[in-house]
PDB file of N, CA and C in Angstrom:
ATOM      1  N   MET A   1      47.307  53.207 147.731  1.00  0.00           N
ATOM      2  CA  MET A   1      48.291  54.339 147.314  1.00  0.00           C
ATOM      3  C   MET A   1      49.924  53.849 147.642  1.00  0.00           C
ATOM      4  N   ASN A   2      50.865  54.100 147.016  1.00  0.00           N
ATOM      5  CA  ASN A   2      52.087  53.629 147.352  1.00  0.00           C
ATOM      6  C   ASN A   2      52.570  54.598 148.112  1.00  0.00           C
ATOM      7  N   SER A   3      53.959  54.349 148.725  1.00  0.00           N
ATOM      8  CA  SER A   3      54.506  55.406 149.437  1.00  0.00           C
ATOM      9  C   SER A   3      54.621  56.748 148.726  1.00  0.00           C
ATOM     10  N   ILE A   4      55.312  56.725 147.624  1.00  0.00           N
ATOM     11  CA  ILE A   4      55.474  57.922 146.929  1.00  0.00           C
ATOM     12  C   ILE A   4      54.483  59.137 147.164  1.00  0.00           C
ATOM     13  N   GLY A   5      53.223  58.409 146.659  1.00  0.00           N
ATOM     14  CA  GLY A   5      51.654  59.069 146.695  1.00  0.00           C
ATOM     15  C   GLY A   5      51.469  59.531 147.888  1.00  0.00           C
ATOM     16  N   TRP A   6      51.812  59.009 149.042  1.00  0.00           N
ATOM     17  CA  TRP A   6      51.543  59.746 150.482  1.00  0.00           C
ATOM     18  C   TRP A   6      52.442  60.599 150.643  1.00  0.00           C
ATOM     19  N   ILE A   7      53.806  60.224 150.382  1.00  0.00           N
ATOM     20  CA  ILE A   7      54.620  61.390 150.952  1.00  0.00           C
ATOM     21  C   ILE A   7      54.722  62.718 149.965  1.00  0.00           C
ATOM     22  N   VAL A   8      54.060  62.716 148.538  1.00  0.00           N
ATOM     23  CA  VAL A   8      53.515  63.869 147.645  1.00  0.00           C
ATOM     24  C   VAL A   8      52.234  64.400 148.439  1.00  0.00           C
ATOM     25  N   LEU A   9      51.233  63.606 148.975  1.00  0.00           N
ATOM     26  CA  LEU A   9      50.168  64.045 149.548  1.00  0.00           C
ATOM     27  C   LEU A   9      50.313  64.857 150.917  1.00  0.00           C
ATOM     28  N   VAL A  10      51.592  64.178 151.841  1.00  0.00           N
ATOM     29  CA  VAL A  10      51.369  64.822 152.918  1.00  0.00           C
ATOM     30  C   VAL A  10      52.546  66.060 152.547  1.00  0.00           C
ATOM     31  N   LEU A  11      53.098  66.349 151.647  1.00  0.00           N
ATOM     32  CA  LEU A  11      54.087  67.555 151.272  1.00  0.00           C
ATOM     33  C   LEU A  11      53.245  68.407 150.615  1.00  0.00           C
ATOM     34  N   ALA A  12      52.155  68.271 149.896  1.00  0.00           N
ATOM     35  CA  ALA A  12      51.103  69.316 149.222  1.00  0.00           C
ATOM     36  C   ALA A  12      50.424  69.715 150.335  1.00  0.00           C
ATOM     37  N   ALA A  13      49.891  69.000 151.382  1.00  0.00           N
ATOM     38  CA  ALA A  13      49.109  69.351 152.443  1.00  0.00           C
ATOM     39  C   ALA A  13      49.940  70.497 153.283  1.00  0.00           C
ATOM     40  N   ILE A  14      51.515  70.077 153.592  1.00  0.00           N
ATOM     41  CA  ILE A  14      52.092  70.963 154.361  1.00  0.00           C
ATOM     42  C   ILE A  14      52.215  72.456 153.518  1.00  0.00           C
ATOM     43  N   VAL A  15      52.650  72.127 152.392  1.00  0.00           N
ATOM     44  CA  VAL A  15      52.729  73.512 151.178  1.00  0.00           C
ATOM     45  C   VAL A  15      51.548  74.210 151.311  1.00  0.00           C
ATOM     46  N   GLY A  16      50.402  73.605 151.174  1.00  0.00           N
ATOM     47  CA  GLY A  16      48.977  74.258 151.426  1.00  0.00           C
ATOM     48  C   GLY A  16      48.874  75.225 152.454  1.00  0.00           C
ATOM     49  N   ALA A  17      48.972  74.431 153.490  1.00  0.00           N
ATOM     50  CA  ALA A  17      49.247  74.875 155.027  1.00  0.00           C
ATOM     51  C   ALA A  17      49.987  76.227 155.289  1.00  0.00           C
ATOM     52  N   ILE A  18      51.133  76.080 154.896  1.00  0.00           N
ATOM     53  CA  ILE A  18      52.035  77.462 154.870  1.00  0.00           C
ATOM     54  C   ILE A  18      51.442  78.479 154.095  1.00  0.00           C
ATOM     55  N   ILE A  19      51.018  78.092 152.973  1.00  0.00           N
ATOM     56  CA  ILE A  19      50.688  79.128 152.045  1.00  0.00           C
ATOM     57  C   ILE A  19      49.259  79.938 152.622  1.00  0.00           C
ATOM     58  N   GLY A  20      48.333  79.103 153.051  1.00  0.00           N
ATOM     59  CA  GLY A  20      47.152  79.381 154.010  1.00  0.00           C
ATOM     60  C   GLY A  20      47.780  80.481 154.832  1.00  0.00           C
ATOM     61  N   ALA A  21      48.617  80.101 155.843  1.00  0.00           N
ATOM     62  CA  ALA A  21      49.031  80.996 157.109  1.00  0.00           C
ATOM     63  C   ALA A  21      49.610  82.097 156.389  1.00  0.00           C
ATOM     64  N   PHE A  22      50.387  82.118 155.618  1.00  0.00           N
ATOM     65  CA  PHE A  22      51.050  83.108 154.653  1.00  0.00           C
ATOM     66  C   PHE A  22      49.920  84.142 154.622  1.00  0.00           C
ATOM     67  N   VAL A  23      48.992  83.578 153.494  1.00  0.00           N
ATOM     68  CA  VAL A  23      47.734  84.653 153.316  1.00  0.00           C
ATOM     69  C   VAL A  23      47.012  85.184 154.460  1.00  0.00           C
ATOM     70  N   PHE A  24      46.713  84.360 155.858  1.00  0.00           N
ATOM     71  CA  PHE A  24      45.959  84.938 156.770  1.00  0.00           C
ATOM     72  C   PHE A  24      46.666  86.118 157.417  1.00  0.00           C
ATOM     73  N   ALA A  25      47.988  85.621 157.462  1.00  0.00           N
ATOM     74  CA  ALA A  25      48.994  86.658 158.258  1.00  0.00           C
ATOM     75  C   ALA A  25      49.403  88.045 157.494  1.00  0.00           C
ATOM     76  N   ALA A  26      48.839  87.709 155.940  1.00  0.00           N
ATOM     77  CA  ALA A  26      49.047  89.133 155.262  1.00  0.00           C
ATOM     78  C   ALA A  26      47.847  89.929 155.550  1.00  0.00           C
ATOM     79  N   ALA A  27      46.704  88.994 155.337  1.00  0.00           N
ATOM     80  CA  ALA A  27      45.583  89.482 155.477  1.00  0.00           C
ATOM     81  C   ALA A  27      45.269  90.342 156.776  1.00  0.00           C
ATOM     82  N   GLY A  28      45.775  89.833 158.084  1.00  0.00           N
ATOM     83  CA  GLY A  28      45.923  90.391 159.226  1.00  0.00           C
ATOM     84  C   GLY A  28      46.493  91.716 159.377  1.00  0.00           C
ATOM     85  N   THR A  29      47.775  91.791 158.708  1.00  0.00           N
ATOM     86  CA  THR A  29      48.723  92.924 158.828  1.00  0.00           C
ATOM     87  C   THR A  29      48.201  93.866 158.128  1.00  0.00           C
ATOM     88  N   VAL A  30      47.028  93.339 156.870  1.00  0.00           N
ATOM     89  CA  VAL A  30      46.783  94.943 156.134  1.00  0.00           C
ATOM     90  C   VAL A  30      45.360  95.523 156.761  1.00  0.00           C
ATOM     91  N   VAL A  31      44.918  94.445 157.749  1.00  0.00           N
ATOM     92  CA  VAL A  31      43.630  95.025 158.346  1.00  0.00           C
ATOM     93  C   VAL A  31      44.325  95.880 159.524  1.00  0.00           C
ATOM     94  N   LEU A  32      45.446  95.404 160.318  1.00  0.00           N
ATOM     95  CA  LEU A  32      45.918  96.075 161.368  1.00  0.00           C
ATOM     96  C   LEU A  32      46.623  97.456 161.016  1.00  0.00           C
ATOM     97  N   LEU A  33      46.903  97.528 159.939  1.00  0.00           N
ATOM     98  CA  LEU A  33      47.837  98.885 159.220  1.00  0.00           C
ATOM     99  C   LEU A  33      46.504  99.760 158.880  1.00  0.00           C
ATOM    100  N   LEU A  34      45.299  99.045 158.285  1.00  0.00           N
ATOM    101  CA  LEU A  34      44.353 100.023 158.107  1.00  0.00           C
ATOM    102  C   LEU A  34      43.426 100.892 159.393  1.00  0.00           C
ATOM    103  N   LEU A  35      43.593  99.706 160.521  1.00  0.00           N
ATOM    104  CA  LEU A  35      42.950 100.236 162.053  1.00  0.00           C
ATOM    105  C   LEU A  35      43.852 101.244 162.371  1.00  0.00           C
ATOM    106  N   ILE A  36      45.397 101.048 162.040  1.00  0.00           N
ATOM    107  CA  ILE A  36      46.379 102.174 162.772  1.00  0.00           C
ATOM    108  C   ILE A  36      45.865 103.326 162.120  1.00  0.00           C
ATOM    109  N   ALA A  37      45.839 103.666 160.745  1.00  0.00           N
ATOM    110  CA  ALA A  37      45.962 104.442 160.066  1.00  0.00           C
ATOM    111  C   ALA A  37      44.497 105.383 160.028  1.00  0.00           C
ATOM    112  N   TYR A  38      43.332 104.564 160.492  1.00  0.00           N
ATOM    113  CA  TYR A  38      42.141 105.080 160.776  1.00  0.00           C
ATOM    114  C   TYR A  38      42.139 105.896 162.232  1.00  0.00           C
ATOM    115  N   VAL A  39      42.869 105.392 163.188  1.00  0.00           N
ATOM    116  CA  VAL A  39      42.613 105.645 164.512  1.00  0.00           C
ATOM    117  C   VAL A  39      43.844 106.861 164.476  1.00  0.00           C
ATOM    118  N   ALA A  40      44.803 106.737 163.734  1.00  0.00           N
ATOM    119  CA  ALA A  40      45.664 108.234 163.636  1.00  0.00           C
ATOM    120  C   ALA A  40      44.977 109.321 162.759  1.00  0.00           C
ATOM    121  N   ASP A  41      44.219 109.037 162.152  1.00  0.00           N
ATOM    122  CA  ASP A  41      43.519 110.015 161.144  1.00  0.00           C
ATOM    123  C   ASP A  41      42.441 110.520 162.300  1.00  0.00           C
ATOM    124  N   LYS A  42      41.525 109.691 163.010  1.00  0.00           N
ATOM    125  CA  LYS A  42      40.541 110.307 163.879  1.00  0.00           C
ATOM    126  C   LYS A  42      41.539 111.106 165.114  1.00  0.00           C
ATOM    127  N   LEU A  43      42.727 111.039 165.500  1.00  0.00           N
ATOM    128  CA  LEU A  43      43.298 111.360 166.455  1.00  0.00           C
ATOM    129  C   LEU A  43      43.910 112.994 166.105  1.00  0.00           C
ATOM    130  N   THR A  44      44.253 113.157 164.748  1.00  0.00           N
ATOM    131  CA  THR A  44      44.723 114.324 164.271  1.00  0.00           C
ATOM    132  C   THR A  44      43.800 115.166 163.640  1.00  0.00           C
ATOM    133  N   ARG A  45      42.524 114.822 163.321  1.00  0.00           N
ATOM    134  CA  ARG A  45      41.737 115.212 162.470  1.00  0.00           C
ATOM    135  C   ARG A  45      41.286 116.711 163.240  1.00  0.00           C
ATOM    136  N   GLY A  46      41.206 117.876 162.819  1.00  0.00           N
ATOM    137  CA  GLY A  46      41.008 118.716 163.529  1.00  0.00           C
ATOM    138  C   GLY A  46      41.647 119.617 164.703  1.00  0.00           C
ATOM    139  N   ASP A  47      42.982 119.019 164.497  1.00  0.00           N
ATOM    140  CA  ASP A  47      43.923 119.783 165.462  1.00  0.00           C
ATOM    141  C   ASP A  47      44.688 120.755 164.700  1.00  0.00           C
ATOM    142  N   ASP A  48      44.524 121.833 165.313  1.00  0.00           N
ATOM    143  CA  ASP A  48      45.175 122.963 164.721  1.00  0.00           C
ATOM    144  C   ASP A  48      46.822 122.849 164.940  1.00  0.00           C
ATOM    145  N   ASN A  49      47.153 122.302 165.761  1.00  0.00           N
ATOM    146  CA  ASN A  49      48.669 122.220 166.058  1.00  0.00           C
ATOM    147  C   ASN A  49      49.411 120.940 165.659  1.00  0.00           C
ATOM    148  N   ARG A  50      48.763 120.417 164.660  1.00  0.00           N
ATOM    149  CA  ARG A  50      48.990 119.309 163.887  1.00  0.00           C
ATOM    150  C   ARG A  50      50.597 118.974 163.804  1.00  0.00           C
ATOM    151  N   GLY A  51      51.392 119.784 163.514  1.00  0.00           N
ATOM    152  CA  GLY A  51      52.785 119.518 163.245  1.00  0.00           C
ATOM    153  C   GLY A  51      53.685 119.778 164.574  1.00  0.00           C
ATOM    154  N   ASP A  52      53.176 120.300 165.744  1.00  0.00           N
ATOM    155  CA  ASP A  52      53.876 120.685 166.974  1.00  0.00           C
ATOM    156  C   ASP A  52      54.439 119.317 167.607  1.00  0.00           C
ATOM    157  N   TYR A  53      54.083 118.333 167.206  1.00  0.00           N
ATOM    158  CA  TYR A  53      54.782 117.096 168.204  1.00  0.00           C
ATOM    159  C   TYR A  53      55.112 116.151 167.245  1.00  0.00           C
TER     160      TYR A  53
END
């Protein structure tokens, strides 16, 4: 493989790693937000004074 082929291969690997990291971070953010929403709902469920704080 010539040098241009190697450069394209390395750049494709870098771009793929960046996209993979972004997808992983986005999925982690969604899971964290769902967890926070679940815990907040558990903490406020059945609270008669929900609007006091």
